[in-house]
Coordinates of C-alpha atoms in Angstrom, one line a residue:
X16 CA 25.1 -17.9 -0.3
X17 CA 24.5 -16.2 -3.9
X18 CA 20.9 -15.6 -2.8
X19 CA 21.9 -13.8 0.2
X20 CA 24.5 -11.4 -1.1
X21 CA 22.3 -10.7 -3.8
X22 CA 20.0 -9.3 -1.0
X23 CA 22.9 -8.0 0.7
X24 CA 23.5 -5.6 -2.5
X25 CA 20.0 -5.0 -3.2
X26 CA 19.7 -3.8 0.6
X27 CA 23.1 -1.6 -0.4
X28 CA 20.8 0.0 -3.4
X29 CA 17.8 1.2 -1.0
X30 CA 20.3 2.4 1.7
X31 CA 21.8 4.5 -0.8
X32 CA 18.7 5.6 -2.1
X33 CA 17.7 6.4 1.3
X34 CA 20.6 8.8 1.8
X35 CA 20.1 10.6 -1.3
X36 CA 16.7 12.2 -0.1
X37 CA 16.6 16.2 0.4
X38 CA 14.7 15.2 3.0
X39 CA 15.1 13.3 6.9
X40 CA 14.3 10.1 7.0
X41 CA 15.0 7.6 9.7
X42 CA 14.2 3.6 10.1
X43 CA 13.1 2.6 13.5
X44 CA 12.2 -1.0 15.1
X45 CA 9.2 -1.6 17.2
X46 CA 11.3 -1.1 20.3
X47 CA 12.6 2.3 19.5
X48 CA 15.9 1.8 18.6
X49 CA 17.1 3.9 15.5
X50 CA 18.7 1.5 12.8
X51 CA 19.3 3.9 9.7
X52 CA 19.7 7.9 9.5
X53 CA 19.7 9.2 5.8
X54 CA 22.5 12.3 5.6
X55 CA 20.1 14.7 5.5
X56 CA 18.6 13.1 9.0
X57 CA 22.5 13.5 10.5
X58 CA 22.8 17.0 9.4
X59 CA 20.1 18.5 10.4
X60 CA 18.8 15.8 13.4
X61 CA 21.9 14.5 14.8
X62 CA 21.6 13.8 18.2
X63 CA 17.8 13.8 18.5
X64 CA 16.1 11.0 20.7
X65 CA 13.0 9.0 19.2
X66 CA 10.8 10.6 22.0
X67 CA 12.2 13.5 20.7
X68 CA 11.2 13.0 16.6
X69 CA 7.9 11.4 17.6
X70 CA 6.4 15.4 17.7
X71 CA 7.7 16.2 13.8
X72 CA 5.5 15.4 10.9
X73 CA 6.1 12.6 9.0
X74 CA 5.5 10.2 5.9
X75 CA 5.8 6.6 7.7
X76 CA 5.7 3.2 6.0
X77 CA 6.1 -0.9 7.0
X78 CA 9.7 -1.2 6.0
X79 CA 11.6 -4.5 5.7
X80 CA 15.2 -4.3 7.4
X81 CA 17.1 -7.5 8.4
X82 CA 17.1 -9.6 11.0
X83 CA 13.1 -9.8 10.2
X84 CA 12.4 -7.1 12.7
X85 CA 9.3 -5.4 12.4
X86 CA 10.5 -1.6 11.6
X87 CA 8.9 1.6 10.0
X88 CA 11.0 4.2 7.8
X89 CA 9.8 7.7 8.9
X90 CA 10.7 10.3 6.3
X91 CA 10.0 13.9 7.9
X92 CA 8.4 16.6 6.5
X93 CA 9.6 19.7 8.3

């Protein structure tokens, strides 16, 4: 139980670093689905499909989420 809300609060301090980027950024699982937009992603994305975001350039990177899905953070560089 301590193990896993330590995780639980360390996932809290990446989310939050996440949404402090100037920049988009967006985690996505291997099936498409969107898990995380950062607030720069919601104010200037918002409504965008992942078809739709495949066609901007982007940093990507293996990201671990949980549920041990395999997922990839995206940050855009428009």
């Amino acid at each position: 139980l301590i193990i896993a809300r330590l995780r639980e609060s360390a996932r809290g301090r990446e989310i939050a670093w996440l949404d402090g980027l100037s920049a988009p950024a967006y985690v996505v699982d291997a099936a498409g689905d969107i898990l995380y937009r950062n607030r720069a992603f919601r104010d200037v994305l918002g409504g965008h499909a992942v078809d739709e975001l495949a066609r901007y350039p982007a940093i990507e990177s293996p990201i671990r989420w949980p549920g041990q899905r395999r997922t990839k953070l995206r940050i855009l560089t428009l």
